[in-house]
Structures are given as structure tokens and as C-alpha cells.
């Protein structure tokens, strides 16, 4: 029973390049959330998606960041023209269609982006 | 404007004693409050939660207390064990008529349990 799968676990990019982070939710889960953890900080909400729909993107930076969760395949968080301030751990979480009842989220192990 | 705050960045306790981690929030509309535990290089894992209509929830060594009037919750771990050493995140979820709760996290408290 696989949990939330994220890849790559580690990604190194130079300034100006693109970063693509992938997330496959737990089996049977249709809600996906992306959180970012900057060094020495907590997890900050970025975006909440369901299949083919962005439900809440209030935490997404206005430029360079985008997210999708297509009908088939994993959810993708895309960061264009990365800058050093994008260096962080990006966590994906999922929850079942009916919700967990408590708001409990199931997290992946994270993707650590380093921008040189 | 940080809606969920953990004012203690770190806490150190002796094995066998009680660990008390605190959390304050500002939004009275939150439906559930949760605690997650995180080890280095891993994702957070759910520990325990409490509904906004309750004031206490207990699961083994872990108890969460909620004081709605003070907008404060705490996690008690007793007895503390060295394996409890981790970062603990307080989170609050807001359902807003959806099935899924978007969670707001505090900045975490690093707990160290000394043998």
C-alpha cells in the first residue's frame, strides 16, 4: 500500500532553469496539496488541487509557479526561471475524496530543491 | 499574519518526564486541530487531532488539550521517550463546506528527549 510518492527527492538547478516536481497521491486519494518549507520555517500552503481542477491557489507566488493535477498521471509543481530563494523542501500531501474527517493529510517525503 | 503560532522553537526534556508543546491560533473558524511529527529528511506524519467541539483527546502517551476561549492548544507526551525526539508541528484545518481541509501550520517545535 504505497504512500504519497514524490520525485525527485533532490533536485539541483541553476538560476534561470526550470524545476518540475512530481507527486503521486496515495491510492484512492483525489485531493492533492503542495506545501513549501523554507529553511528554519514551517510548512506554508501553496495550492490545493483535485483531478483537473485547481481548488485553492492562494499560497502560490503570482509569477513563475504553476501546478496541475491531470486526469491521468501525477500532480506536477512547476517553477520557471528559478531563483536562489526558491531553494526549499516541497512537500506534497493527499487526502481521500470524502476527506479524512479531521483534515488529516498524508505527506510524501518531500523534494528538496537547491538553486545554485 | 500567522494564524497558527508555536512560540517555542525548541524543548528539551528528560526521558520519562512529560513533554508539553504549545500552540496558539487566531482564527476561531478552524474546525480541527492536528499535531504532526517530523523527522529530518522525511515528510510530516499525523500524530493526533482534536475537533473544535472537544477539549481533550487522548491516544496512548499523547493527549491534546484545546482551550477555545484562549485559542490555545497543547500536546502532552508522557512518558517521553528518546524516539519522540523530532520536530512537532501544530496545524489547524478549515473545511469551509468542502470535504477536504486545507491546513495551516505553525513553524514547529524541536523536541529533544535526553536518555
Coordinates of N, CA and C in Angstrom, one line a residue:
Chain A
X1 N 0.9 -1.2 0.0 CA 0.0 0.0 0.0 C 0.9 1.2 0.0
X2 N 1.2 1.7 -1.2 CA 2.2 2.8 -1.3 C 1.6 4.1 -0.8
X3 N 2.5 4.8 -0.1 CA 2.1 6.1 0.4 C 2.2 7.2 -0.7
X4 N 2.2 8.4 -0.3 CA 2.4 9.5 -1.3 C 3.8 9.5 -1.8
X5 N 4.0 9.4 -3.1 CA 5.3 9.3 -3.8 C 5.7 10.6 -4.4
X6 N 6.8 11.1 -4.0 CA 7.3 12.3 -4.6 C 8.7 12.1 -5.3
X7 N 8.8 12.7 -6.5 CA 10.2 12.6 -7.1 C 10.4 13.9 -7.9
X8 N 11.7 14.3 -8.1 CA 12.8 13.6 -7.4 C 12.9 14.0 -6.0
X9 N 13.7 13.3 -5.2 CA 13.9 13.6 -3.8 C 14.8 14.8 -3.7
X10 N 15.7 14.9 -4.6 CA 16.6 16.0 -4.6 C 16.8 16.5 -6.0
X11 N 16.8 17.8 -6.1 CA 16.9 18.4 -7.4 C 17.8 19.7 -7.3
X12 N 18.8 19.7 -8.2 CA 19.7 20.9 -8.2 C 19.5 21.6 -9.5
X13 N 19.3 22.9 -9.4 CA 19.1 23.7 -10.6 C 19.9 25.0 -10.5
X14 N 20.3 25.5 -11.7 CA 21.0 26.8 -11.7 C 19.9 27.9 -11.9
X15 N 20.3 29.0 -11.5 CA 19.3 30.2 -11.6 C 18.9 30.3 -13.1
X16 N 17.6 30.5 -13.2 CA 17.0 30.7 -14.6 C 16.5 29.4 -15.2
X17 N 16.8 28.2 -14.6 CA 16.3 27.0 -15.1 C 14.9 26.7 -14.6
X18 N 14.4 25.6 -15.1 CA 13.0 25.2 -14.7 C 13.1 24.0 -13.7
X19 N 12.3 24.0 -12.8 CA 12.2 22.8 -11.9 C 10.8 22.2 -12.0
X20 N 10.7 20.9 -12.1 CA 9.5 20.2 -12.1 C 9.5 19.1 -11.0
X21 N 8.5 19.2 -10.1 CA 8.4 18.3 -9.0 C 7.1 17.5 -9.2
X22 N 7.2 16.2 -9.0 CA 6.0 15.3 -9.2 C 5.5 14.7 -8.0
X23 N 4.2 14.4 -7.9 CA 3.6 13.8 -6.8 C 2.5 12.9 -7.2
X24 N 2.6 11.6 -6.7 CA 1.5 10.7 -6.9 C 0.9 10.5 -5.6
X25 N -0.4 10.8 -5.5 CA -1.1 10.6 -4.2 C -1.3 9.2 -3.8
X26 N -1.7 9.0 -2.6 CA -2.0 7.6 -2.1 C -3.1 7.1 -3.0
X27 N -3.1 5.8 -3.1 CA -4.2 5.1 -3.9 C -5.5 5.5 -3.3
X28 N -6.4 5.9 -4.2 CA -7.8 6.2 -3.7 C -7.9 7.7 -3.3
X29 N -6.8 8.4 -3.2 CA -6.9 9.8 -2.8 C -7.0 10.7 -4.1
X30 N -7.9 11.7 -4.0 CA -8.1 12.5 -5.2 C -7.8 14.0 -4.9
X31 N -7.4 14.3 -3.6 CA -7.1 15.7 -3.2 C -5.6 15.8 -3.0
X32 N -5.0 16.7 -3.7 CA -3.6 16.9 -3.5 C -3.3 18.3 -3.1
X33 N -2.3 18.4 -2.2 CA -1.9 19.7 -1.6 C -0.4 19.8 -1.8
X34 N 0.1 21.0 -2.1 CA 1.5 21.3 -2.1 C 1.9 22.3 -1.0
X35 N 2.9 22.0 -0.2 CA 3.4 22.9 0.8 C 4.9 23.1 0.6
X36 N 5.3 24.2 1.0 CA 6.8 24.6 0.9 C 7.3 24.8 2.3
X37 N 8.5 24.3 2.6 CA 9.2 24.6 3.8 C 10.5 25.2 3.5
X38 N 10.6 26.5 3.8 CA 11.9 27.2 3.7 C 12.7 26.9 4.9
X39 N 14.1 27.0 4.8 CA 14.9 26.7 6.0 C 14.5 27.4 7.2
X40 N 14.4 26.7 8.3 CA 14.1 27.2 9.6 C 12.7 27.7 9.7
X41 N 11.8 27.3 8.8 CA 10.4 27.7 8.9 C 9.5 26.6 8.9
X42 N 8.2 26.8 9.1 CA 7.2 25.8 9.0 C 6.7 25.6 7.6
X43 N 5.7 24.7 7.5 CA 5.2 24.4 6.1 C 4.2 25.5 5.7
X44 N 4.3 26.0 4.6 CA 3.4 27.0 4.1 C 2.6 26.5 2.9
X45 N 1.3 26.6 3.0 CA 0.4 26.1 2.0 C 0.6 26.9 0.7
X46 N 0.7 26.1 -0.4 CA 0.8 26.7 -1.7 C -0.5 26.5 -2.5
X47 N -0.9 25.3 -2.7 CA -2.0 25.0 -3.7 C -2.7 23.7 -3.3
X48 N -4.0 23.7 -3.6 CA -4.8 22.5 -3.4 C -5.5 22.2 -4.7
X49 N -5.4 20.9 -5.1 CA -5.9 20.5 -6.4 C -6.7 19.2 -6.3
X50 N -7.7 19.1 -7.1 CA -8.4 17.8 -7.4 C -8.1 17.5 -8.9
X51 N -8.5 16.4 -9.3 CA -8.2 16.0 -10.7 C -8.7 17.1 -11.6
X52 N -7.8 17.6 -12.4 CA -8.1 18.6 -13.5 C -8.6 19.9 -12.9
X53 N -8.6 20.1 -11.7 CA -9.1 21.4 -11.1 C -8.1 21.9 -10.0
X54 N -7.9 23.2 -10.1 CA -7.2 23.9 -9.0 C -8.3 24.5 -8.1
X55 N -8.3 24.0 -6.9 CA -9.4 24.4 -5.9 C -9.0 25.7 -5.2
X56 N -7.8 25.8 -4.8 CA -7.3 26.9 -4.0 C -5.8 27.1 -4.2
X57 N -5.5 28.2 -4.8 CA -4.0 28.5 -5.1 C -3.6 29.8 -4.4
X58 N -4.2 30.1 -3.3 CA -4.0 31.3 -2.6 C -2.5 31.4 -2.0
X59 N -1.8 30.3 -1.9 CA -0.5 30.4 -1.4 C 0.6 30.3 -2.5
X60 N 0.2 30.3 -3.7 CA 1.1 30.2 -4.8 C 1.7 31.6 -5.1
X61 N 3.0 31.8 -5.3 CA 3.5 33.1 -5.8 C 2.9 33.4 -7.1
X62 N 2.7 34.7 -7.4 CA 1.9 35.1 -8.5 C 2.7 34.8 -9.8
X63 N 4.0 34.7 -9.8 CA 4.7 34.5 -11.0 C 5.6 33.3 -10.9
X64 N 5.9 32.7 -12.0 CA 6.8 31.6 -12.1 C 6.4 30.2 -11.6
X65 N 5.4 30.2 -10.8 CA 4.9 28.9 -10.2 C 3.6 28.5 -10.8
X66 N 3.5 27.2 -11.1 CA 2.2 26.7 -11.6 C 2.1 25.2 -11.1
X67 N 0.8 24.8 -11.0 CA 0.6 23.4 -10.6 C -0.5 22.8 -11.4
X68 N -0.5 21.5 -11.6 CA -1.5 20.8 -12.3 C -1.7 19.4 -11.7
X69 N -2.9 18.9 -11.9 CA -3.2 17.5 -11.5 C -4.1 16.9 -12.6
X70 N -3.4 16.4 -13.6 CA -4.2 15.9 -14.8 C -5.0 14.7 -14.5
X71 N -5.9 14.4 -15.4 CA -6.8 13.2 -15.3 C -6.0 12.0 -15.1
X72 N -4.9 11.9 -15.8 CA -4.0 10.7 -15.7 C -2.6 11.2 -15.3
X73 N -2.0 10.5 -14.4 CA -0.6 10.8 -14.1 C -0.5 11.7 -12.8
X74 N 0.7 12.0 -12.4 CA 0.9 12.6 -11.1 C 0.6 14.1 -11.2
X75 N 0.5 14.7 -10.0 CA 0.4 16.2 -9.9 C 1.8 16.7 -10.1
X76 N 1.9 17.9 -10.8 CA 3.2 18.5 -11.1 C 3.2 19.9 -10.5
X77 N 4.3 20.2 -9.8 CA 4.5 21.6 -9.4 C 5.7 22.1 -10.3
X78 N 5.5 23.2 -11.0 CA 6.5 23.7 -11.9 C 6.9 25.0 -11.5
X79 N 8.2 25.2 -11.5 CA 8.8 26.5 -11.1 C 9.7 26.9 -12.3
X80 N 9.3 28.0 -12.9 CA 10.1 28.5 -14.0 C 11.1 29.5 -13.6
X81 N 12.2 29.6 -14.3 CA 13.3 30.6 -14.0 C 13.6 30.7 -12.5
X82 N 14.0 29.6 -12.0 CA 14.2 29.5 -10.5 C 15.3 30.5 -10.1
X83 N 15.1 31.0 -8.8 CA 16.0 31.9 -8.2 C 16.4 31.2 -6.9
X84 N 17.5 31.8 -6.2 CA 18.0 31.1 -5.0 C 17.0 31.0 -3.9
X85 N 16.1 32.0 -3.9 CA 15.1 32.0 -2.8 C 14.0 30.9 -3.0
X86 N 14.1 30.2 -4.1 CA 13.2 29.0 -4.3 C 13.7 27.8 -3.6
X87 N 15.0 27.8 -3.2 CA 15.6 26.7 -2.5 C 14.8 26.3 -1.3
X88 N 14.2 25.1 -1.2 CA 13.3 24.7 -0.1 C 13.0 23.3 -0.3
X89 N 12.3 22.8 0.7 CA 11.7 21.4 0.6 C 10.3 21.6 0.2
X90 N 9.9 20.9 -0.8 CA 8.5 21.0 -1.3 C 7.8 19.7 -0.9
X91 N 6.7 19.8 -0.2 CA 6.0 18.6 0.3 C 4.7 18.5 -0.4
X92 N 4.4 17.3 -0.8 CA 3.0 17.0 -1.4 C 2.3 16.2 -0.3
X93 N 1.0 16.4 -0.2 CA 0.1 15.7 0.7 C -1.2 15.3 -0.1
X94 N -1.8 14.3 0.4 CA -3.1 13.9 -0.2 C -4.1 13.5 0.8
X95 N -5.3 13.5 0.4 CA -6.4 13.1 1.3 C -7.5 12.4 0.4
X96 N -8.3 11.6 1.0 CA -9.3 10.9 0.2 C -10.4 11.8 -0.3
X97 N -11.3 11.3 -1.2 CA -12.3 12.1 -1.8 C -13.3 12.6 -0.8
X98 N -13.6 11.8 0.2 CA -14.6 12.3 1.2 C -13.9 13.0 2.3
X99 N -12.7 13.2 2.2 CA -12.0 13.9 3.3 C -11.6 12.9 4.4
X100 N -10.7 13.2 5.2 CA -10.3 12.3 6.3 C -11.2 12.5 7.5
X101 N -12.0 13.5 7.4 CA -12.9 13.8 8.5 C -12.3 14.8 9.5
X102 N -11.0 14.8 9.6 CA -10.3 15.6 10.6 C -9.4 16.6 9.9
X103 N -9.3 16.5 8.6 CA -8.3 17.3 7.9 C -6.9 16.7 7.8
X104 N -6.8 15.5 8.3 CA -5.5 14.8 8.3 C -5.0 14.7 6.9
X105 N -3.8 15.0 6.7 CA -3.1 14.9 5.4 C -2.0 13.9 5.5
X106 N -1.8 13.2 4.4 CA -0.8 12.2 4.2 C 0.3 12.7 3.4
X107 N 1.5 12.9 4.0 CA 2.6 13.6 3.3 C 3.5 12.6 2.6
X108 N 4.1 13.1 1.5 CA 5.2 12.4 0.9 C 6.5 12.8 1.7
X109 N 7.6 12.3 1.2 CA 8.9 12.6 1.9 C 9.5 13.9 1.4
X110 N 8.9 14.5 0.5 CA 9.4 15.8 0.0 C 10.4 15.8 -1.1
X111 N 10.5 16.9 -1.8 CA 11.5 17.1 -2.8 C 12.3 18.3 -2.4
X112 N 13.6 18.1 -2.3 CA 14.5 19.2 -1.9 C 15.1 19.9 -3.1
X113 N 14.8 21.1 -3.3 CA 15.3 21.9 -4.4 C 16.4 22.8 -4.0
X114 N 17.5 22.7 -4.6 CA 18.6 23.6 -4.4 C 18.9 24.4 -5.6
X115 N 18.9 25.7 -5.5 CA 19.2 26.5 -6.7 C 20.6 27.1 -6.5
X116 N 21.5 26.9 -7.4 CA 22.8 27.4 -7.3 C 23.0 28.8 -7.9
Chain B
X1 N 0.6 37.7 8.5 CA -0.3 37.4 9.6 C -0.3 35.9 9.8
X2 N 0.3 35.4 10.9 CA 0.5 34.0 11.1 C -0.7 33.5 11.9
X3 N -1.5 32.6 11.4 CA -2.7 32.2 12.1 C -2.5 31.1 13.1
X4 N -1.4 30.4 13.0 CA -1.0 29.3 13.9 C 0.4 29.6 14.4
X5 N 0.6 29.7 15.7 CA 1.9 30.0 16.2 C 2.4 29.0 17.2
X6 N 3.6 28.6 17.1 CA 4.3 27.9 18.1 C 5.4 28.7 18.6
X7 N 5.3 29.2 19.8 CA 6.3 30.2 20.2 C 7.6 29.7 20.7
X8 N 7.6 28.4 21.0 CA 8.8 27.8 21.5 C 9.5 27.0 20.4
X9 N 10.6 27.5 19.9 CA 11.3 26.8 18.8 C 11.9 25.4 19.2
X10 N 12.2 25.3 20.5 CA 12.8 24.1 21.0 C 12.4 23.8 22.4
X11 N 12.5 22.5 22.7 CA 12.1 22.0 24.1 C 13.0 20.8 24.3
X12 N 13.6 20.7 25.5 CA 14.4 19.6 25.9 C 13.9 19.0 27.2
X13 N 13.6 17.7 27.3 CA 13.1 17.1 28.5 C 13.9 15.8 28.7
X14 N 13.8 15.3 29.9 CA 14.5 14.1 30.3 C 13.6 12.9 30.0
X15 N 14.2 11.8 29.6 CA 13.4 10.6 29.3 C 12.5 10.3 30.6
X16 N 11.3 9.9 30.3 CA 10.4 9.5 31.4 C 9.5 10.7 31.9
X17 N 10.0 11.9 31.6 CA 9.2 13.1 32.1 C 8.2 13.5 31.1
X18 N 7.4 14.5 31.4 CA 6.3 14.9 30.5 C 6.9 16.0 29.6
X19 N 6.5 15.9 28.3 CA 6.8 17.0 27.3 C 5.4 17.7 27.1
X20 N 5.5 19.0 27.1 CA 4.3 19.8 26.8 C 4.7 20.8 25.7
X21 N 4.0 20.7 24.6 CA 4.2 21.5 23.4 C 3.0 22.4 23.2
X22 N 3.2 23.7 23.0 CA 2.1 24.6 23.0 C 1.9 25.2 21.6
X23 N 0.7 25.7 21.4 CA 0.3 26.2 20.1 C -0.8 27.2 20.3
X24 N -0.7 28.4 19.6 CA -1.8 29.4 19.7 C -2.3 29.6 18.3
X25 N -3.6 30.0 18.2 CA -4.2 30.3 16.9 C -5.0 31.5 17.0
X26 N -5.3 32.1 15.8 CA -6.1 33.4 15.8 C -7.5 33.2 15.2
X27 N -7.6 32.2 14.3 CA -8.9 32.1 13.6 C -9.9 31.2 14.3
X28 N -11.0 31.8 14.8 CA -11.9 31.0 15.6 C -12.8 30.0 14.7
X29 N -12.6 30.1 13.4 CA -13.4 29.3 12.5 C -12.7 27.9 12.2
X30 N -11.5 27.7 12.7 CA -10.9 26.4 12.5 C -11.8 25.2 13.0
X31 N -11.8 24.2 12.2 CA -12.7 23.0 12.6 C -11.9 21.9 13.4
X32 N -10.7 21.7 13.0 CA -9.9 20.7 13.6 C -8.5 21.2 13.9
X33 N -7.9 20.6 14.9 CA -6.5 21.0 15.2 C -5.7 19.7 15.2
X34 N -4.6 19.7 14.6 CA -3.8 18.5 14.5 C -2.4 18.7 14.9
X35 N -1.7 17.6 15.3 CA -0.3 17.6 15.5 C 0.4 16.6 14.6
X36 N 1.5 17.0 14.0 CA 2.3 16.2 13.2 C 3.7 16.1 13.7
X37 N 4.3 15.0 13.5 CA 5.7 14.8 13.9 C 6.5 14.6 12.7
X38 N 7.7 15.2 12.7 CA 8.6 15.2 11.5 C 10.0 14.9 11.9
X39 N 10.5 13.8 11.3 CA 12.0 13.5 11.4 C 12.7 14.2 10.3
X40 N 14.0 14.4 10.5 CA 14.8 15.0 9.4 C 14.7 14.2 8.1
X41 N 14.7 14.9 7.0 CA 14.6 14.3 5.6 C 13.4 13.4 5.4
X42 N 12.4 13.6 6.2 CA 11.1 12.8 6.0 C 10.0 13.8 5.9
X43 N 8.8 13.3 5.5 CA 7.6 14.2 5.5 C 7.0 14.1 6.9
X44 N 6.1 15.1 7.2 CA 5.4 15.0 8.4 C 4.4 13.8 8.5
X45 N 4.3 13.3 9.6 CA 3.3 12.2 9.8 C 2.3 12.6 10.9
X46 N 1.1 12.3 10.7 CA 0.0 12.7 11.6 C 0.1 12.0 12.9
X47 N -0.1 12.7 14.0 CA 0.0 12.1 15.3 C -1.3 12.0 16.0
X48 N -2.0 13.1 16.2 CA -3.3 13.2 16.9 C -4.0 14.4 16.5
X49 N -5.3 14.4 16.6 CA -6.1 15.6 16.3 C -7.2 15.8 17.3
X50 N -7.8 16.9 17.3 CA -9.0 17.2 18.1 C -10.0 18.1 17.4
X51 N -11.2 17.8 17.6 CA -12.3 18.6 17.0 C -12.4 19.9 17.8
X52 N -12.9 20.9 17.1 CA -13.1 22.2 17.8 C -14.2 22.1 18.8
X53 N -15.0 21.1 18.8 CA -16.1 21.0 19.8 C -15.7 20.2 21.0
X54 N -14.5 19.7 21.0 CA -14.0 19.0 22.2 C -12.9 19.7 22.9
X55 N -12.6 19.3 24.1 CA -11.5 20.0 24.8 C -10.3 19.0 25.1
X56 N -10.5 17.8 24.8 CA -9.4 16.8 25.1 C -9.5 15.6 24.2
X57 N -8.4 15.1 23.8 CA -8.4 13.9 23.1 C -7.1 13.1 23.4
X58 N -7.2 11.8 23.7 CA -6.1 11.1 24.2 C -5.9 9.8 23.4
X59 N -4.6 9.6 23.1 CA -4.2 8.4 22.3 C -2.9 7.9 22.9
X60 N -3.0 6.9 23.7 CA -1.8 6.3 24.3 C -1.0 7.3 25.1
X61 N 0.2 7.6 24.8 CA 1.0 8.5 25.5 C 0.8 10.0 25.2
X62 N -0.1 10.2 24.2 CA -0.3 11.5 23.6 C -1.7 12.0 24.0
X63 N -1.7 13.2 24.5 CA -3.0 13.9 24.8 C -3.0 15.3 24.3
X64 N -4.0 15.7 23.6 CA -4.1 17.1 23.1 C -5.2 17.7 23.9
X65 N -5.0 19.0 24.4 CA -5.9 19.8 25.1 C -6.2 21.0 24.3
X66 N -7.5 21.4 24.2 CA -7.9 22.6 23.5 C -8.7 23.5 24.4
X67 N -8.2 24.8 24.4 CA -8.9 25.8 25.2 C -9.3 26.9 24.2
X68 N -10.6 26.8 23.8 CA -11.1 27.6 22.7 C -11.2 29.1 23.1
X69 N -11.5 29.3 24.4 CA -11.6 30.7 24.8 C -10.2 31.4 24.8
X70 N -9.2 30.7 25.0 CA -7.8 31.2 24.9 C -7.2 31.0 23.6
X71 N -7.9 30.3 22.7 CA -7.4 30.0 21.4 C -6.0 29.3 21.5
X72 N -5.9 28.3 22.3 CA -4.7 27.7 22.7 C -4.9 26.2 22.7
X73 N -3.9 25.5 22.2 CA -3.9 24.0 22.4 C -2.5 23.5 22.8
X74 N -2.5 22.4 23.4 CA -1.2 21.8 23.8 C -1.2 20.3 23.6
X75 N 0.0 19.8 23.4 CA 0.2 18.4 23.2 C 1.1 17.9 24.4
X76 N 0.6 16.9 25.1 CA 1.3 16.3 26.2 C 1.8 15.0 25.8
X77 N 3.0 14.7 26.1 CA 3.6 13.4 25.8 C 4.1 12.9 27.2
X78 N 3.6 11.7 27.6 CA 4.0 11.2 28.9 C 3.9 9.7 28.9
X79 N 4.9 8.9 29.2 CA 6.3 9.4 29.5 C 7.0 9.7 28.2
X80 N 7.9 10.7 28.1 CA 8.6 11.0 26.9 C 9.7 9.9 26.7
X81 N 10.0 9.6 25.5 CA 11.0 8.6 25.1 C 12.0 9.2 24.1
X82 N 13.2 8.8 24.1 CA 14.2 9.3 23.1 C 13.7 9.3 21.7
X83 N 12.9 8.3 21.3 CA 12.4 8.2 20.0 C 11.4 9.3 19.6
X84 N 10.9 10.0 20.7 CA 10.0 11.1 20.4 C 10.7 12.3 19.9
X85 N 12.0 12.3 20.0 CA 12.8 13.5 19.5 C 12.5 13.7 18.0
X86 N 12.0 14.9 17.7 CA 11.6 15.2 16.4 C 11.1 16.7 16.4
X87 N 10.7 17.1 15.2 CA 10.0 18.4 15.1 C 8.5 18.2 15.2
X88 N 7.8 18.9 16.0 CA 6.4 18.8 16.1 C 5.7 20.0 15.6
X89 N 4.8 19.8 14.6 CA 4.0 20.9 14.0 C 2.6 20.8 14.5
X90 N 2.1 22.0 14.9 CA 0.7 22.2 15.2 C 0.1 22.7 13.9
X91 N -1.1 22.2 13.6 CA -1.8 22.6 12.4 C -3.3 22.8 12.7
X92 N -4.0 23.6 11.9 CA -5.4 23.8 12.0 C -6.0 23.7 10.7
X93 N -7.2 23.1 10.6 CA -7.8 22.9 9.3 C -9.2 23.6 9.3
X94 N -9.5 24.0 8.1 CA -10.7 24.8 7.9 C -11.4 24.2 6.7
X95 N -12.6 23.7 6.9 CA -13.3 23.0 5.9 C -14.1 23.8 4.9
X96 N -14.7 24.8 5.4 CA -15.4 25.8 4.6 C -16.3 25.1 3.6
X97 N -17.2 24.2 4.1 CA -18.1 23.5 3.2 C -17.5 22.6 2.1
X98 N -16.3 22.3 2.2 CA -15.7 21.4 1.3 C -15.4 20.1 2.1
X99 N -15.1 19.0 1.4 CA -14.8 17.8 2.1 C -13.4 17.7 2.5
X100 N -12.6 18.5 2.0 CA -11.1 18.4 2.3 C -10.7 19.7 3.1
X101 N -9.9 19.5 4.1 CA -9.4 20.6 4.9 C -8.1 21.1 4.5
X102 N -8.1 22.3 4.2 CA -6.8 23.0 4.0 C -6.2 23.3 5.3
X103 N -5.0 22.9 5.6 CA -4.3 23.0 6.9 C -3.3 24.2 6.9
X104 N -3.3 24.9 8.0 CA -2.4 26.0 8.3 C -1.5 25.5 9.4
X105 N -0.1 25.6 9.1 CA 0.8 25.0 10.1 C 1.6 26.1 10.8
X106 N 1.9 25.7 12.1 CA 2.9 26.6 12.8 C 4.3 26.3 12.3
X107 N 5.3 27.0 12.9 CA 6.7 26.9 12.5 C 7.4 25.7 13.1
X108 N 6.7 25.0 14.1 CA 7.3 23.8 14.6 C 8.1 24.0 15.9
X109 N 8.1 23.0 16.7 CA 8.9 23.0 17.9 C 9.8 21.7 17.9
X110 N 11.1 21.9 18.1 CA 12.0 20.8 18.1 C 12.1 20.2 19.5
X111 N 11.6 19.0 19.6 CA 11.7 18.3 20.9 C 12.9 17.4 21.0
X112 N 13.6 17.5 22.0 CA 14.8 16.6 22.3 C 14.5 15.9 23.6
X113 N 14.5 14.6 23.6 CA 14.3 13.8 24.8 C 15.6 13.2 25.1
X114 N 16.2 13.5 26.3 CA 17.5 13.0 26.7 C 17.4 11.8 27.5
X115 N 18.2 10.8 27.1 CA 18.2 9.5 27.9 C 18.6 9.7 29.3

